[in-house]
Amino acid sequence: MDISIVGKNKVKPGLPKLAPGDNVRVSFKVKEASRERLQTFPGLIIKVTRHNSGGNFTVRRVTSGIGVEHTFPLASPLLDKIEVVRHGKVRRSKLYYIRRLSTKEARLKERRDRIAEATSPAPVEDMLTAPEPEAPASEAE
């Protein structure tokens, strides 16, 4: 038996593909005394690390003028769901430079490639050439 199998954490199935620059809303379980509740943490992904034990990602948001970062492990049982709000257009894998920018300067352009696939209408050429109506069977004879 291979010992590396024992140490592997299993990443939850159904998690979306995450990339730096994505705005996400992360729901995770918080235990307070004897009860458990869901808390959401919206923000910008500034770092994604992947490795054998699942990896983790860091989300940053600015609240009341103070930057708050939270690192979530992908294999954590406390992670409930991750909702991608929008995909940002970035050219770096680690967005540490966002920390020193103001909120307005830190806005990223939206990446259109993933969104266009899901919501794009039919091409214009297809709309211009309408299909010809079929002749009834009685006229064809």
PDB file of C-alpha atoms in Angstrom:
ATOM      1  CA  MET A   1       0.000   0.000   0.000  1.00  0.00           C
ATOM      2  CA  ASP A   2       1.284   3.429  -0.929  1.00  0.00           C
ATOM      3  CA  ILE A   3       1.599   5.785   2.084  1.00  0.00           C
ATOM      4  CA  SER A   4       0.891   8.886  -0.064  1.00  0.00           C
ATOM      5  CA  ILE A   5      -2.726   7.764  -0.514  1.00  0.00           C
ATOM      6  CA  VAL A   6      -3.386   8.033   3.223  1.00  0.00           C
ATOM      7  CA  GLY A   7      -2.321  11.678   3.429  1.00  0.00           C
ATOM      8  CA  LYS A   8      -4.371  12.922   0.467  1.00  0.00           C
ATOM      9  CA  ASN A   9      -7.325  15.177   1.146  1.00  0.00           C
ATOM     10  CA  LYS A  10     -10.267  14.980  -1.195  1.00  0.00           C
ATOM     11  CA  VAL A  11     -11.366  18.208  -2.837  1.00  0.00           C
ATOM     12  CA  LYS A  12     -15.128  18.663  -2.839  1.00  0.00           C
ATOM     13  CA  PRO A  13     -16.712  17.793  -6.167  1.00  0.00           C
ATOM     14  CA  GLY A  14     -18.620  20.522  -7.960  1.00  0.00           C
ATOM     15  CA  LEU A  15     -16.353  23.433  -7.051  1.00  0.00           C
ATOM     16  CA  PRO A  16     -15.928  25.922  -9.897  1.00  0.00           C
ATOM     17  CA  LYS A  17     -12.600  26.520 -11.607  1.00  0.00           C
ATOM     18  CA  LEU A  18     -10.912  29.336  -9.688  1.00  0.00           C
ATOM     19  CA  ALA A  19      -8.336  31.763 -11.041  1.00  0.00           C
ATOM     20  CA  PRO A  20      -6.663  34.902  -9.715  1.00  0.00           C
ATOM     21  CA  GLY A  21      -8.721  37.985 -10.508  1.00  0.00           C
ATOM     22  CA  ASP A  22     -12.090  36.288 -10.053  1.00  0.00           C
ATOM     23  CA  ASN A  23     -14.625  37.952  -7.789  1.00  0.00           C
ATOM     24  CA  VAL A  24     -16.190  35.235  -5.654  1.00  0.00           C
ATOM     25  CA  ARG A  25     -18.643  34.777  -2.838  1.00  0.00           C
ATOM     26  CA  VAL A  26     -17.443  32.026  -0.497  1.00  0.00           C
ATOM     27  CA  SER A  27     -19.874  30.424   1.957  1.00  0.00           C
ATOM     28  CA  PHE A  28     -18.278  28.604   4.863  1.00  0.00           C
ATOM     29  CA  LYS A  29     -19.471  27.112   8.127  1.00  0.00           C
ATOM     30  CA  VAL A  30     -18.714  28.950  11.357  1.00  0.00           C
ATOM     31  CA  LYS A  31     -19.071  27.207  14.714  1.00  0.00           C
ATOM     32  CA  GLU A  32     -20.143  29.462  17.572  1.00  0.00           C
ATOM     33  CA  ALA A  33     -20.595  27.774  20.933  1.00  0.00           C
ATOM     34  CA  SER A  34     -23.139  25.005  20.314  1.00  0.00           C
ATOM     35  CA  ARG A  35     -24.534  26.160  16.987  1.00  0.00           C
ATOM     36  CA  GLU A  36     -23.253  26.262  13.439  1.00  0.00           C
ATOM     37  CA  ARG A  37     -24.106  28.844  10.775  1.00  0.00           C
ATOM     38  CA  LEU A  38     -23.095  29.794   7.239  1.00  0.00           C
ATOM     39  CA  GLN A  39     -21.138  32.997   6.671  1.00  0.00           C
ATOM     40  CA  THR A  40     -20.328  34.497   3.280  1.00  0.00           C
ATOM     41  CA  PHE A  41     -17.076  36.223   2.405  1.00  0.00           C
ATOM     42  CA  PRO A  42     -17.208  38.109  -0.904  1.00  0.00           C
ATOM     43  CA  GLY A  43     -13.972  39.343  -2.451  1.00  0.00           C
ATOM     44  CA  LEU A  44     -11.246  39.092  -5.065  1.00  0.00           C
ATOM     45  CA  ILE A  45      -9.046  36.015  -5.417  1.00  0.00           C
ATOM     46  CA  ILE A  46      -5.437  37.197  -5.188  1.00  0.00           C
ATOM     47  CA  LYS A  47      -3.713  33.808  -4.963  1.00  0.00           C
ATOM     48  CA  VAL A  48      -4.468  30.177  -5.852  1.00  0.00           C
ATOM     49  CA  THR A  49      -2.143  27.377  -4.750  1.00  0.00           C
ATOM     50  CA  ARG A  50      -2.682  23.818  -5.934  1.00  0.00           C
ATOM     51  CA  HIS A  51      -0.928  20.718  -4.584  1.00  0.00           C
ATOM     52  CA  ASN A  52      -1.579  17.101  -3.640  1.00  0.00           C
ATOM     53  CA  SER A  53      -3.597  17.923  -0.547  1.00  0.00           C
ATOM     54  CA  GLY A  54      -6.068  19.981  -2.555  1.00  0.00           C
ATOM     55  CA  GLY A  55      -4.552  23.445  -2.306  1.00  0.00           C
ATOM     56  CA  ASN A  56      -5.952  26.729  -1.105  1.00  0.00           C
ATOM     57  CA  PHE A  57      -6.942  30.163  -2.329  1.00  0.00           C
ATOM     58  CA  THR A  58      -6.777  33.625  -0.764  1.00  0.00           C
ATOM     59  CA  VAL A  59      -9.680  36.070  -1.028  1.00  0.00           C
ATOM     60  CA  ARG A  60      -9.297  39.793  -0.307  1.00  0.00           C
ATOM     61  CA  ARG A  61     -11.946  42.400   0.343  1.00  0.00           C
ATOM     62  CA  VAL A  62     -11.945  45.923   1.708  1.00  0.00           C
ATOM     63  CA  THR A  63     -14.334  46.568   4.598  1.00  0.00           C
ATOM     64  CA  SER A  64     -14.652  50.032   6.158  1.00  0.00           C
ATOM     65  CA  GLY A  65     -11.387  51.074   4.501  1.00  0.00           C
ATOM     66  CA  ILE A  66      -9.457  48.114   5.919  1.00  0.00           C
ATOM     67  CA  GLY A  67      -8.238  45.265   3.711  1.00  0.00           C
ATOM     68  CA  VAL A  68      -9.160  41.805   4.985  1.00  0.00           C
ATOM     69  CA  GLU A  69      -7.750  38.595   3.551  1.00  0.00           C
ATOM     70  CA  HIS A  70      -8.895  35.065   4.230  1.00  0.00           C
ATOM     71  CA  THR A  71      -7.224  31.856   3.025  1.00  0.00           C
ATOM     72  CA  PHE A  72      -9.563  28.930   2.380  1.00  0.00           C
ATOM     73  CA  PRO A  73      -8.358  25.332   1.927  1.00  0.00           C
ATOM     74  CA  LEU A  74     -10.101  23.639  -1.002  1.00  0.00           C
ATOM     75  CA  ALA A  75     -10.379  20.316   0.860  1.00  0.00           C
ATOM     76  CA  SER A  76     -11.912  21.794   4.018  1.00  0.00           C
ATOM     77  CA  PRO A  77     -15.194  20.282   5.228  1.00  0.00           C
ATOM     78  CA  LEU A  78     -16.169  23.759   6.484  1.00  0.00           C
ATOM     79  CA  LEU A  79     -16.239  25.120   2.931  1.00  0.00           C
ATOM     80  CA  ASP A  80     -19.868  25.041   1.792  1.00  0.00           C
ATOM     81  CA  LYS A  81     -19.930  26.601  -1.674  1.00  0.00           C
ATOM     82  CA  ILE A  82     -18.028  28.984  -3.918  1.00  0.00           C
ATOM     83  CA  GLU A  83     -19.941  31.254  -6.253  1.00  0.00           C
ATOM     84  CA  VAL A  84     -17.984  33.041  -9.012  1.00  0.00           C
ATOM     85  CA  VAL A  85     -19.510  36.497  -9.497  1.00  0.00           C
ATOM     86  CA  ARG A  86     -17.264  37.643 -12.352  1.00  0.00           C
ATOM     87  CA  HIS A  87     -13.982  36.718 -14.007  1.00  0.00           C
ATOM     88  CA  GLY A  88     -11.278  39.387 -13.940  1.00  0.00           C
ATOM     89  CA  LYS A  89      -8.762  39.971 -16.705  1.00  0.00           C
ATOM     90  CA  VAL A  90      -5.264  39.640 -15.190  1.00  0.00           C
ATOM     91  CA  ARG A  91      -1.787  38.750 -16.407  1.00  0.00           C
ATOM     92  CA  ARG A  92      -0.279  37.613 -13.116  1.00  0.00           C
ATOM     93  CA  SER A  93      -0.716  34.479 -11.027  1.00  0.00           C
ATOM     94  CA  LYS A  94      -0.296  36.315  -7.698  1.00  0.00           C
ATOM     95  CA  LEU A  95      -2.046  39.680  -7.349  1.00  0.00           C
ATOM     96  CA  TYR A  96      -0.126  41.032  -4.355  1.00  0.00           C
ATOM     97  CA  TYR A  97       0.086  44.477  -5.979  1.00  0.00           C
ATOM     98  CA  ILE A  98      -3.667  44.907  -5.329  1.00  0.00           C
ATOM     99  CA  ARG A  99      -2.857  45.396  -1.621  1.00  0.00           C
ATOM    100  CA  ARG A 100      -1.246  48.796  -2.153  1.00  0.00           C
ATOM    101  CA  LEU A 101      -3.908  50.135  -4.547  1.00  0.00           C
ATOM    102  CA  SER A 102      -6.996  52.063  -3.535  1.00  0.00           C
ATOM    103  CA  THR A 103     -10.377  50.411  -4.017  1.00  0.00           C
ATOM    104  CA  LYS A 104     -11.063  52.335  -7.198  1.00  0.00           C
ATOM    105  CA  GLU A 105      -7.622  51.594  -8.675  1.00  0.00           C
ATOM    106  CA  ALA A 106      -7.938  47.894  -7.817  1.00  0.00           C
ATOM    107  CA  ARG A 107     -10.915  47.330 -10.125  1.00  0.00           C
ATOM    108  CA  LEU A 108     -10.178  44.803 -12.839  1.00  0.00           C
ATOM    109  CA  LYS A 109     -11.611  44.556 -16.327  1.00  0.00           C
ATOM    110  CA  GLU A 110     -13.944  41.643 -16.900  1.00  0.00           C
ATOM    111  CA  ARG A 111     -12.675  38.681 -18.888  1.00  0.00           C
ATOM    112  CA  ARG A 112     -15.176  37.874 -21.606  1.00  0.00           C
ATOM    113  CA  ASP A 113     -14.004  34.486 -22.928  1.00  0.00           C
ATOM    114  CA  ARG A 114     -15.811  32.267 -20.384  1.00  0.00           C
ATOM    115  CA  ILE A 115     -18.886  34.450 -20.154  1.00  0.00           C
ATOM    116  CA  ALA A 116     -19.280  34.778 -23.923  1.00  0.00           C
ATOM    117  CA  GLU A 117     -19.529  31.009 -24.376  1.00  0.00           C
ATOM    118  CA  ALA A 118     -22.453  30.688 -21.995  1.00  0.00           C
ATOM    119  CA  THR A 119     -24.495  33.751 -22.952  1.00  0.00           C
ATOM    120  CA  SER A 120     -23.621  34.505 -26.578  1.00  0.00           C
ATOM    121  CA  PRO A 121     -26.561  34.609 -29.004  1.00  0.00           C
ATOM    122  CA  ALA A 122     -26.492  32.911 -32.385  1.00  0.00           C
ATOM    123  CA  PRO A 123     -24.114  34.455 -34.939  1.00  0.00           C
ATOM    124  CA  VAL A 124     -25.530  37.267 -37.068  1.00  0.00           C
ATOM    125  CA  GLU A 125     -25.123  35.234 -40.292  1.00  0.00           C
ATOM    126  CA  ASP A 126     -27.438  32.553 -38.879  1.00  0.00           C
ATOM    127  CA  MET A 127     -30.093  35.148 -38.067  1.00  0.00           C
ATOM    128  CA  LEU A 128     -29.973  36.699 -41.551  1.00  0.00           C
ATOM    129  CA  THR A 129     -30.483  33.433 -43.419  1.00  0.00           C
ATOM    130  CA  ALA A 130     -33.810  32.122 -42.238  1.00  0.00           C
ATOM    131  CA  PRO A 131     -34.601  28.470 -43.040  1.00  0.00           C
ATOM    132  CA  GLU A 132     -36.940  27.976 -45.968  1.00  0.00           C
ATOM    133  CA  PRO A 133     -40.350  26.591 -45.013  1.00  0.00           C
ATOM    134  CA  GLU A 134     -40.946  23.010 -46.079  1.00  0.00           C
ATOM    135  CA  ALA A 135     -43.605  22.379 -48.696  1.00  0.00           C
ATOM    136  CA  PRO A 136     -46.628  20.343 -47.571  1.00  0.00           C
ATOM    137  CA  ALA A 137     -46.643  16.682 -48.632  1.00  0.00           C
ATOM    138  CA  SER A 138     -49.749  17.115 -50.833  1.00  0.00           C
ATOM    139  CA  GLU A 139     -48.114  19.783 -53.065  1.00  0.00           C
ATOM    140  CA  ALA A 140     -44.964  17.732 -53.542  1.00  0.00           C
ATOM    141  CA  GLU A 141     -46.831  14.952 -55.405  1.00  0.00           C
TER     142      GLU A 141
END
